[in-house]
Coordinates of C-alpha atoms and ligand atoms in Angstrom, one line a residue:
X1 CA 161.1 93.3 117.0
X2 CA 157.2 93.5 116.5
X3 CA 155.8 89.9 117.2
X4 CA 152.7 88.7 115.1
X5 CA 149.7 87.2 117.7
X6 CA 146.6 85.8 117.4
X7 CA 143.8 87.4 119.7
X8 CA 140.0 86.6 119.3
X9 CA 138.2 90.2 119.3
X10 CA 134.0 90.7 120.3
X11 CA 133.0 92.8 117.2
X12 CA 130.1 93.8 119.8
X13 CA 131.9 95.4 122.0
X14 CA 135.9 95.0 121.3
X15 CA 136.7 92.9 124.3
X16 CA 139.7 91.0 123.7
X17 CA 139.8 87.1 124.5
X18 CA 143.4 84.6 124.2
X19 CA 140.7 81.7 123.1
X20 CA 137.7 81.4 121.1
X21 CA 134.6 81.3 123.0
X22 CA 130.8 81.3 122.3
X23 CA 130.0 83.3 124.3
X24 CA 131.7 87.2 124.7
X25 CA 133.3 86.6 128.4
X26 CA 132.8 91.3 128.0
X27 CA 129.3 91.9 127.0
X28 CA 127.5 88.4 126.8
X29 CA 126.7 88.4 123.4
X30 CA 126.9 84.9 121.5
X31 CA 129.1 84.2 118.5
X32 CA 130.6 87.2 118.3
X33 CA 134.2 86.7 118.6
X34 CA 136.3 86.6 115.9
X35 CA 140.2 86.1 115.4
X36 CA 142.5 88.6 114.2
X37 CA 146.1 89.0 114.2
X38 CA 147.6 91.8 116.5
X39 CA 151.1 93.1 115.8
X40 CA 152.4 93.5 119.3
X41 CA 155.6 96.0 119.7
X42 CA 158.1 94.3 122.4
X43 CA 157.8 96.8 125.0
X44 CA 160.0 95.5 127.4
X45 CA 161.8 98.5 128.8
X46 CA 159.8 100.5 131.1
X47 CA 158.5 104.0 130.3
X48 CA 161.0 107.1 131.9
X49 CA 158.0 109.5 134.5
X50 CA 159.2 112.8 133.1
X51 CA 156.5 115.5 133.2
X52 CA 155.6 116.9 129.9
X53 CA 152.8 118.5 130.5
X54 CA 152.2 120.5 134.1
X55 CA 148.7 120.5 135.6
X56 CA 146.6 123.1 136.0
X57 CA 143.7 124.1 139.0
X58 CA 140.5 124.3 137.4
X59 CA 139.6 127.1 139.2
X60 CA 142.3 128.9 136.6
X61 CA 141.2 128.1 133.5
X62 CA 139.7 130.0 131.2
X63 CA 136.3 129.5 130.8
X64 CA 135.3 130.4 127.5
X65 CA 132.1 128.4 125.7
X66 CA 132.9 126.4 123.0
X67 CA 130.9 127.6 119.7
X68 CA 128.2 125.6 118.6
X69 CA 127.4 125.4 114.7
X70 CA 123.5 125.3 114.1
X71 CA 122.6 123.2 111.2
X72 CA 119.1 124.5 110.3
X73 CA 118.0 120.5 110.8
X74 CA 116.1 121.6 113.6
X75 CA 115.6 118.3 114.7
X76 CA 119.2 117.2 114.7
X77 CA 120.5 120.9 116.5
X78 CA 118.2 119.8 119.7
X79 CA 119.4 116.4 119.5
X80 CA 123.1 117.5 119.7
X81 CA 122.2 119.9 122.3
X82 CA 121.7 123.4 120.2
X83 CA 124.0 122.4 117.4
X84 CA 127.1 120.5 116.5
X85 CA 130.3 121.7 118.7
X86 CA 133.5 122.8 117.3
X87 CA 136.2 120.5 117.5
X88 CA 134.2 117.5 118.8
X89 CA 133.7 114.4 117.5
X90 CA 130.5 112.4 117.0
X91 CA 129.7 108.9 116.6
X92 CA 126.7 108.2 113.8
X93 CA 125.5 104.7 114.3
X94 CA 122.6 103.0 112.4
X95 CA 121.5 99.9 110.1
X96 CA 122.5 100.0 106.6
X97 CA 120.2 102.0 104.0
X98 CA 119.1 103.5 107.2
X99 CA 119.7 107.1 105.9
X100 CA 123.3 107.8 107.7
X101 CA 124.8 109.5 104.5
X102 CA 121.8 111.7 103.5
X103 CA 122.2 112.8 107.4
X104 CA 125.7 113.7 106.8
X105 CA 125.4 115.7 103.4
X106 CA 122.3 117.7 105.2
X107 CA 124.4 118.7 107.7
X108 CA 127.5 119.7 106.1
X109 CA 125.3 121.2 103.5
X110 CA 123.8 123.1 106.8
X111 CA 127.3 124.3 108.2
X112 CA 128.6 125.3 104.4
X113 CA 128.0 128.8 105.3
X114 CA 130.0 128.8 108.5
X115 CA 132.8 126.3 106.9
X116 CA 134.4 123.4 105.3
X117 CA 133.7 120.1 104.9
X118 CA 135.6 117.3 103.5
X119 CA 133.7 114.6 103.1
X120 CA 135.3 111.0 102.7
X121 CA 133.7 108.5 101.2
X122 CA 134.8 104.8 101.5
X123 CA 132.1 103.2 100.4
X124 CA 130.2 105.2 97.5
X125 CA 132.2 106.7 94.3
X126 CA 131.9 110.3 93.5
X127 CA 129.3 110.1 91.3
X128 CA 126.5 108.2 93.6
X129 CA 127.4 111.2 96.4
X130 CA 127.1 113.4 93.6
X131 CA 123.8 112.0 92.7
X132 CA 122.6 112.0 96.3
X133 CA 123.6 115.6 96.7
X134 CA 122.0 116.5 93.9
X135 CA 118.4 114.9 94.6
X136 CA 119.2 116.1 98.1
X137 CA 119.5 119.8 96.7
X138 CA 123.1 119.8 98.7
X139 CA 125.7 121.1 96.6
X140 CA 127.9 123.4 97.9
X141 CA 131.4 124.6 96.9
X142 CA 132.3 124.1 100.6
X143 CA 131.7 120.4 100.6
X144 CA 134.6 119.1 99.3
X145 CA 134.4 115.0 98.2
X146 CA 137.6 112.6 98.2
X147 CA 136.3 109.0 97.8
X148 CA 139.2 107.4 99.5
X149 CA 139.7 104.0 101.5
X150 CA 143.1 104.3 103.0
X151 CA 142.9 106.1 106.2
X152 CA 146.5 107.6 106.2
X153 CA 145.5 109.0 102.5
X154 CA 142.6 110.7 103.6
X155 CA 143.7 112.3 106.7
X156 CA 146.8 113.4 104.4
X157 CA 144.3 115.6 102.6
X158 CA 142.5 116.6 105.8
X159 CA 145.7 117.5 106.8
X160 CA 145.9 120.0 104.3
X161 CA 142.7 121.6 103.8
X162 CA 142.1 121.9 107.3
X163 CA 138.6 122.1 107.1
X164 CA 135.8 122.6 109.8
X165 CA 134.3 119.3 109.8
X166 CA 135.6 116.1 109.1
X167 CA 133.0 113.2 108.1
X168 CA 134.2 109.8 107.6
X169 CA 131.6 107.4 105.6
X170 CA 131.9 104.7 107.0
X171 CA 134.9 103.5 109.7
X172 CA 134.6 100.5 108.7
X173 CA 134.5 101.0 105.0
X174 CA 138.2 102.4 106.0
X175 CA 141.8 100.3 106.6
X176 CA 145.0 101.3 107.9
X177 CA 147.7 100.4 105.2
X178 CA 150.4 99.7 108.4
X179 CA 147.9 97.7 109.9
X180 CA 147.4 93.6 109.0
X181 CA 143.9 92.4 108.4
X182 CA 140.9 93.8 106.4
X183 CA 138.9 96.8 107.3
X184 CA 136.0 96.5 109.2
X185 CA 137.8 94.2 111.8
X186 CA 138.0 95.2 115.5
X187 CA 141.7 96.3 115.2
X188 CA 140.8 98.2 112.3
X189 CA 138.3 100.2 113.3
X190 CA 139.9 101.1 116.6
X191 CA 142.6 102.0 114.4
X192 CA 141.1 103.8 111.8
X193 CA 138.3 105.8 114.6
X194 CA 141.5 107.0 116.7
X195 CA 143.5 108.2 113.6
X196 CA 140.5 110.4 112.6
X197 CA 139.9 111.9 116.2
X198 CA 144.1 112.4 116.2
X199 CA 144.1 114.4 113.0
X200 CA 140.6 115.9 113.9
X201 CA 142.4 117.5 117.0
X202 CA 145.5 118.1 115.4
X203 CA 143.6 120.7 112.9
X204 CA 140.8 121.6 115.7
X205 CA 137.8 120.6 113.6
X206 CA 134.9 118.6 114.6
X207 CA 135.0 115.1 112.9
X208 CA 131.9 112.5 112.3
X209 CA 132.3 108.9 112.3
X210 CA 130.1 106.8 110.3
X211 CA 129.3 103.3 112.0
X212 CA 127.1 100.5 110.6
X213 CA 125.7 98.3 112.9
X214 CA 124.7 95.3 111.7
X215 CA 122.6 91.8 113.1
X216 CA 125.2 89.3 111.7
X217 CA 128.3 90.7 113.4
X218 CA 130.6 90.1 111.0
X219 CA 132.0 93.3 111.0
X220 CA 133.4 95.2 113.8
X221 CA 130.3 97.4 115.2
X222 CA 130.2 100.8 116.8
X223 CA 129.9 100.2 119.9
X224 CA 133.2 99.6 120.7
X225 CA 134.0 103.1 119.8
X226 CA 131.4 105.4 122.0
X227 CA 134.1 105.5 124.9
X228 CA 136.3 107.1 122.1
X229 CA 134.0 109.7 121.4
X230 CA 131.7 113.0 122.6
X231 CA 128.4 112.2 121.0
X232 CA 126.8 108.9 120.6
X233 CA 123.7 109.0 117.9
X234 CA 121.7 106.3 117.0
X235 CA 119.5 106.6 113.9
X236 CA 116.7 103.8 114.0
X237 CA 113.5 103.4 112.0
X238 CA 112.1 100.8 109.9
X239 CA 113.7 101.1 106.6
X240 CA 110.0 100.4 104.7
X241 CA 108.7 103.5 106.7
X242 CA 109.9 106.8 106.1
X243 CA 109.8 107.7 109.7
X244 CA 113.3 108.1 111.2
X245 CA 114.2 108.9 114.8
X246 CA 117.9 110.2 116.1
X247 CA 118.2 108.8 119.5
X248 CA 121.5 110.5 121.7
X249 CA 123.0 107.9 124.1
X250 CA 125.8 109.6 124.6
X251 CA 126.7 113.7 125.0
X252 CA 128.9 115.6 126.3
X253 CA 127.5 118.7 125.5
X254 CA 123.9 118.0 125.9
X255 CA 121.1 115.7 127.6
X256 CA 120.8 112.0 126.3
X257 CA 117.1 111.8 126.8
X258 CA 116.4 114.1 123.1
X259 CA 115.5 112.2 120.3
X260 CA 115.4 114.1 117.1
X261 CA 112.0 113.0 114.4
X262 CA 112.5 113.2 110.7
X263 CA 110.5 111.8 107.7
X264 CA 112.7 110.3 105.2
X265 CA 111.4 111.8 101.6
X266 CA 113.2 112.4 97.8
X267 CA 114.3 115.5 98.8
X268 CA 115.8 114.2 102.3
X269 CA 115.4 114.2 106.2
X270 CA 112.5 116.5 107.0
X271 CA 112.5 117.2 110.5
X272 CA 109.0 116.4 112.1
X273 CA 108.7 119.2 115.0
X274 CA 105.4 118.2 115.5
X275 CA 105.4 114.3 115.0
X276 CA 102.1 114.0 117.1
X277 CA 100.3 115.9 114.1
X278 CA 102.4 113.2 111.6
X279 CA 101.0 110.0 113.5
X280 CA 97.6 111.0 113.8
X281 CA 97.3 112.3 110.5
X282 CA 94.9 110.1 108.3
X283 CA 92.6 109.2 111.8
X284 CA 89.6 110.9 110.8
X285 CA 86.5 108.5 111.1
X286 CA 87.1 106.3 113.8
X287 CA 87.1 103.1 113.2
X288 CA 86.7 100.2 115.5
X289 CA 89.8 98.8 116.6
X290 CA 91.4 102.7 116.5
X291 CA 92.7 103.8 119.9
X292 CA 94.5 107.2 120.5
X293 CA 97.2 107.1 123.1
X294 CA 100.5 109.5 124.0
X295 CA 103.9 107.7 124.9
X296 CA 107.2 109.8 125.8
X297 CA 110.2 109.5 123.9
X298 CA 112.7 111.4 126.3
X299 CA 111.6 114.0 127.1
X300 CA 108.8 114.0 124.4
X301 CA 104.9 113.6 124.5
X302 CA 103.4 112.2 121.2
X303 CA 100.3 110.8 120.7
X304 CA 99.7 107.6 118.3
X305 CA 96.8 105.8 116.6
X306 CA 97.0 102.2 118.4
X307 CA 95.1 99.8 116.0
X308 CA 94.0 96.1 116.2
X309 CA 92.4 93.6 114.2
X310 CA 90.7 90.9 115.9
X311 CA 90.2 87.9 113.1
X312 CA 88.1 84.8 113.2
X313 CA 91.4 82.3 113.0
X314 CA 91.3 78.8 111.0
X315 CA 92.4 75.7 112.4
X316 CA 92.8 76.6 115.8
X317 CA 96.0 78.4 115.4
X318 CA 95.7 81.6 116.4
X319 CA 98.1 84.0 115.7
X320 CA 99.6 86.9 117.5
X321 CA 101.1 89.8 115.5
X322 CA 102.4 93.1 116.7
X323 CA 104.3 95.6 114.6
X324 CA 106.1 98.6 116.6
X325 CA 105.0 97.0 119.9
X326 CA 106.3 93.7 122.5
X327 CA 104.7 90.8 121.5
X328 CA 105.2 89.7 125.1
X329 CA 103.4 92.4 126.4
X330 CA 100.7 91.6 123.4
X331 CA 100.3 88.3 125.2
X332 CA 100.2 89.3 128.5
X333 CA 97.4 91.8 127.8
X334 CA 95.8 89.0 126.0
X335 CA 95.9 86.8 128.5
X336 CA 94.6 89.1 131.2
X337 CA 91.4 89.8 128.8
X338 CA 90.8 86.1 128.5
X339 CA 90.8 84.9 131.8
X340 CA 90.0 87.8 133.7
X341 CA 86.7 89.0 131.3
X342 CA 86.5 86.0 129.6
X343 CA 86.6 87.4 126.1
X344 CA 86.9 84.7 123.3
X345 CA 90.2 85.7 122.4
X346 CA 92.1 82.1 121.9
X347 CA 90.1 81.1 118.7
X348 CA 91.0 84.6 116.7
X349 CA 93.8 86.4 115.2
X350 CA 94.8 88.9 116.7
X351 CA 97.2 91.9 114.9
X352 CA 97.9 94.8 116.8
X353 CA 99.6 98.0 114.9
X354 CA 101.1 101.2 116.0
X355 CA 100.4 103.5 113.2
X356 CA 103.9 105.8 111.6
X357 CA 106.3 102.7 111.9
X358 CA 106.9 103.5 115.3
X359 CA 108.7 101.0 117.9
X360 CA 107.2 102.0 121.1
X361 CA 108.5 100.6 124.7
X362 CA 106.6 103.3 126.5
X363 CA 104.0 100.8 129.1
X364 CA 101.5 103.5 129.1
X365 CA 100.5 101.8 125.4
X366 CA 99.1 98.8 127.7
X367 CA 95.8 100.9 128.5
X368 CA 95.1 102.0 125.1
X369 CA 96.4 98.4 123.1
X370 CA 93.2 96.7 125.2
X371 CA 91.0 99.3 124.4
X372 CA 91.9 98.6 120.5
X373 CA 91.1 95.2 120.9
X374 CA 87.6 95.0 122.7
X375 CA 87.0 97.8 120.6
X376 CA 87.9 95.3 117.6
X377 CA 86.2 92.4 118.8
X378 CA 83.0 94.3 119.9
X379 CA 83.3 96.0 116.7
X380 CA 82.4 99.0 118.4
X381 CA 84.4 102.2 117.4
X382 CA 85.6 104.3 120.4
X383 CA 84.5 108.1 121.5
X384 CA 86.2 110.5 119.4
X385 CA 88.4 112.9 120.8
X386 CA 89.2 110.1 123.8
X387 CA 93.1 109.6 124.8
X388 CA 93.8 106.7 126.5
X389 CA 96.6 105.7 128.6
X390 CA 97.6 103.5 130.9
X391 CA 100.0 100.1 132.9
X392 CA 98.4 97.0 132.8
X393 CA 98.8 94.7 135.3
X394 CA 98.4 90.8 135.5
X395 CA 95.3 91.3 138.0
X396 CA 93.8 93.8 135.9
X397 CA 95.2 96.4 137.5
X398 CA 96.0 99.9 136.5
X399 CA 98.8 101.9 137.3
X400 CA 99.6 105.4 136.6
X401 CA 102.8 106.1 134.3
X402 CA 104.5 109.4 134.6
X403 CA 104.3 113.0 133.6
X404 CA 100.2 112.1 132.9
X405 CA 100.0 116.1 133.0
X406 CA 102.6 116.6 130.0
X407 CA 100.8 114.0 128.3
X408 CA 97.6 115.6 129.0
X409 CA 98.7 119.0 127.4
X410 CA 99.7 116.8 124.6
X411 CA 96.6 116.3 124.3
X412 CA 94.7 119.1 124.5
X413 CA 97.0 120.8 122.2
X414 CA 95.6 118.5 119.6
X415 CA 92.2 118.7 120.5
X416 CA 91.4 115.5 122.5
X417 CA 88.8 116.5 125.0
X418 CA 88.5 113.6 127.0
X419 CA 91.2 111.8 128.7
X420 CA 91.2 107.8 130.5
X421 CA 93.7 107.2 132.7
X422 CA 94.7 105.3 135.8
X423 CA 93.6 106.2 139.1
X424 CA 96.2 109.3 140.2
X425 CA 98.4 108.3 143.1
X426 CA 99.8 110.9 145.4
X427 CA 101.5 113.4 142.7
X428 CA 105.2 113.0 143.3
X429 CA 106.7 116.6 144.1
X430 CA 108.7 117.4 141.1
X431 CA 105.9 116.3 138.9
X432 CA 103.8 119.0 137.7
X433 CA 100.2 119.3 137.7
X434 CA 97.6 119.2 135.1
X435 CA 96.7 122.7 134.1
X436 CA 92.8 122.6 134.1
X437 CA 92.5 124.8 132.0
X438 CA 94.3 123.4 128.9
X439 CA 93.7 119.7 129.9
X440 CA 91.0 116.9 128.3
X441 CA 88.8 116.1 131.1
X442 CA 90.1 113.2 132.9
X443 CA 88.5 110.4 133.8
X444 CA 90.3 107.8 136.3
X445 CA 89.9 103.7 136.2
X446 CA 91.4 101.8 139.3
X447 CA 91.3 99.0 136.8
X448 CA 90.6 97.2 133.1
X449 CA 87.0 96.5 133.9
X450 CA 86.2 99.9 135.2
X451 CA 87.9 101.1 132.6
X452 CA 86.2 99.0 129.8
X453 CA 82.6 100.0 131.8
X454 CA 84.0 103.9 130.9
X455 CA 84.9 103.2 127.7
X456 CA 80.7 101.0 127.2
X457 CA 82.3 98.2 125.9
X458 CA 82.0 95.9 129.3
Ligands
LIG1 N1 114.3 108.9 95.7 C1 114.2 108.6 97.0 N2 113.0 108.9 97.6 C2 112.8 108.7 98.9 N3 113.7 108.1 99.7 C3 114.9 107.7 99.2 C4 115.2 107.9 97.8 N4 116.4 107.5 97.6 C5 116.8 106.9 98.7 N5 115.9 107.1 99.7 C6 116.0 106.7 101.1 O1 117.3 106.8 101.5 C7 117.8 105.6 102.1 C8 119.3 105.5 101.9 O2 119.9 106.6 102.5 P1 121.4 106.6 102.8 O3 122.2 106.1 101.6 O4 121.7 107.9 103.3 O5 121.5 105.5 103.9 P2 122.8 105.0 104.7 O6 122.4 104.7 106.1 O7 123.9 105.9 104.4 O8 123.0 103.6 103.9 P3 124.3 102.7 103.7 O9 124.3 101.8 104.8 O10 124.1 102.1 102.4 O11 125.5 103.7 103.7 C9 117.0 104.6 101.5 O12 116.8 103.4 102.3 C10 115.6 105.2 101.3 O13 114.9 105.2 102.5
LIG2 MG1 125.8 105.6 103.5
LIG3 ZN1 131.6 91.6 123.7

């Protein structure tokens, strides 16, 4: 006899729990755990050991590669590793509105010439895919729609079409009939993810799952599925920016340090092969307050306009605003440029922008976000063609951040001519060395204020 229970899930990260708590005893995150009833099968006699399957030694098996299916989205191929492989299964993972869906219909638009796709929809009817597709310049007789929300019901038609890919829009937007409880709980979409990767093997085709992730928590998120799966992407951005960037963080058939770049337009995801030529674009007088700099994103160079705005504040509350960049790390630099050159930062505003909508974590920005700012405050623009970067420590201190030389060629490949950097330790082995020939000439600060004396704005 199945027994109905009561379990408390972590729509974080699918732990299980016997009580509520606050606090997910898994993953640590607050408020996430929810209750949901569990249909447990009384499995009381103990499973026979009868070999159904006989091992094999590696050294025996074939070794055939699997094919890879390039999508044209040049961006997304690298990502995946040169293309999407047959018969794996992918995890798409992103904030709502976030562009997921127009992903999707690009891709299986991009395979249509190599094969089938039946694309379910849970969440959108037939005609709002159809108008997507249709702005999106995606139709194809070989993308085949079902708007369906049963899982057992889609994977029926699967079932019978057999096609090449499988995309399911969204998991969560999906329920299991013979399961209780809505969709979009934990049990549900563990349910409703391994059904999909069961029928996706069953016919051998390679199968996307859809996952929102969302703050609140209130449904199940992806997470709890990436141990299920091959691939892992993330798609981020800032939904009021049309940049987009497809982060892998998991991949079984490639690195996890690619991200993919696209610009979201009408007509779709345009991949940005070049997205150092997309964030500088529009710095052509500089301004004061305009700094150039070159983070890494993986394994990625790109250079960025850093800009700040120093303000005269009113009432003696100054504020402190940073979009795509720590605000901690916005204080800290702050702080060092107070007390250490007593600039008369505490009675201003201070904003601090990194131009394209992009979040940056790279600590190489330090050097170049308190160049911005004197620059700002001194209203003095800085040299053109100078790329700055740099770590900031609390003493003033400068420390050198890795591959300077890729970031260098970066550079010089877009015409900067001068660089400002720390002070080169000992080159680590494996790093390479700066060409001199195709680099900016470098100049080296031991720390902010020789730096700033570089720079004229001590
Ligand atoms: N005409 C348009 N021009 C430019 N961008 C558009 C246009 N229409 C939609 N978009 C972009 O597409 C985004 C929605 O894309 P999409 O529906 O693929 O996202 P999603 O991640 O699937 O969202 P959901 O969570 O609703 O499923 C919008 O947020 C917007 O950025
Ligand atoms: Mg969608
Ligand atoms: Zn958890």
């Amino acid at each position: 006899m199945p027994k109905e229970k009561i379990t408390f899930f972590c729509t974080a990260c699918g732990g299980e729990s016997v009580r509520w708590q606050g606090r997910c005893p898994h993953c640590a995150e607050w408020n996430t755990l929810v209750e949901e009833r569990v249909i447990k099968e009384n499995s009381s006699k103990s499973k026979p050991h009868h070999p159904l399957k006989q091992a094999i030694p590696l050294s025996e098996l074939s070794g055939e590669p699997q094919t890879r299916w390039l999508s044209g989205l040049s961006e997304l191929d690298s990502v995946l590793g040169n293309g999407l492989t047959q018969g794996s299964s992918l995890l798409l993972a992103g904030e709502p509105g976030i562009g997921k869906s127009t992903l999707l219909l690009q891709l299986a638009f991009g395979l249509a010439k190599q094969g089938q796709t039946l694309y379910v929809s849970g969440e959108e009817s037939l005609q709002q895919v159809q108008t997507r597709a249709s702005r999106l310049q995606t139709l194809s007789d070989n993308i085949l729609l079902l708007a369906e929300n049963e899982i057992g019901r889609a994977l029926g038609e699967a079932l019978r079409l057999r096609p090449a890919l499988l995309i399911i829009d969204s998991v969560q937007a999906l329920y299991d009939s013979e399961l209780g409880g809505s969709g979009g709980s934990v049990t549900q979409v563990r349910a409703v993810a391994a059904a999909c990767l069961e029928a996706a093997r069953h016919i051998g085709c390679a199968v996307v799952l859809v996952g929102h992730v969302t703050k609140e928590g209130q449904i199940a998120g992806p997470r709890l599925l990436e141990h299920m799966v091959d691939t892992v992407l993330n798609f981020e951005g800032d939904r009021h920016q049309a940049l987009r960037l497809l982060r892998a963080v998991k991949n079984r058939f490639g690195a996890t340090n690619e991200v993919g770049v696209f610009e979201m337009t009408g007509l779709g995801l345009l991949p940005l092969d070049q997205p150092s030529a997309y964030f500088l674009s529009g710095r052509e007088n500089i301004r004061p307050g305009s700094a150039a700099t070159c983070i890494m994103q993986g394994s990625r160079p790109m250079l960025l306009e850093v800009q700040a705005l120093i303000a005269p504040s009113s009432f003696g509350n100054a504020r402190r605003l940073a979009a795509g960049y720590d605000t901690q790390r916005l204080l800290m630099i702050l702080a060092v440029l107070e007390r250490r050159f007593g600039l008369p930062l505490g009675s201003k505003d201070v904003y601090v922008n990194i131009a394209g909508g992009l979040r940056v974590e790279d600590t190489a920005l330090d050097l170049s976000v308190a160049a911005a700012i004197v620059s700002s405050l001194k209203e003095q623009p800085l040299e053109e063609g100078l790329l700055i970067f740099g770590e900031l420590g609390l003493l003033g201190e400068l420390r050198a951040v890795p591959l300077s030389a890729r970031r260098l060629r970066e550079g010089a490949a877009f015409g900067f001519s001068t660089a400002l950097m720390p002070k080169q330790a000992q080159r680590r082995r494996h790093e390479e060395k700066p060409d001199k020939k195709s680099s900016p000439r470098s100049l080296e600060a031991a720390d902010l204020a020789q730096a700033l004396a570089i720079l004229g704005l001590d």
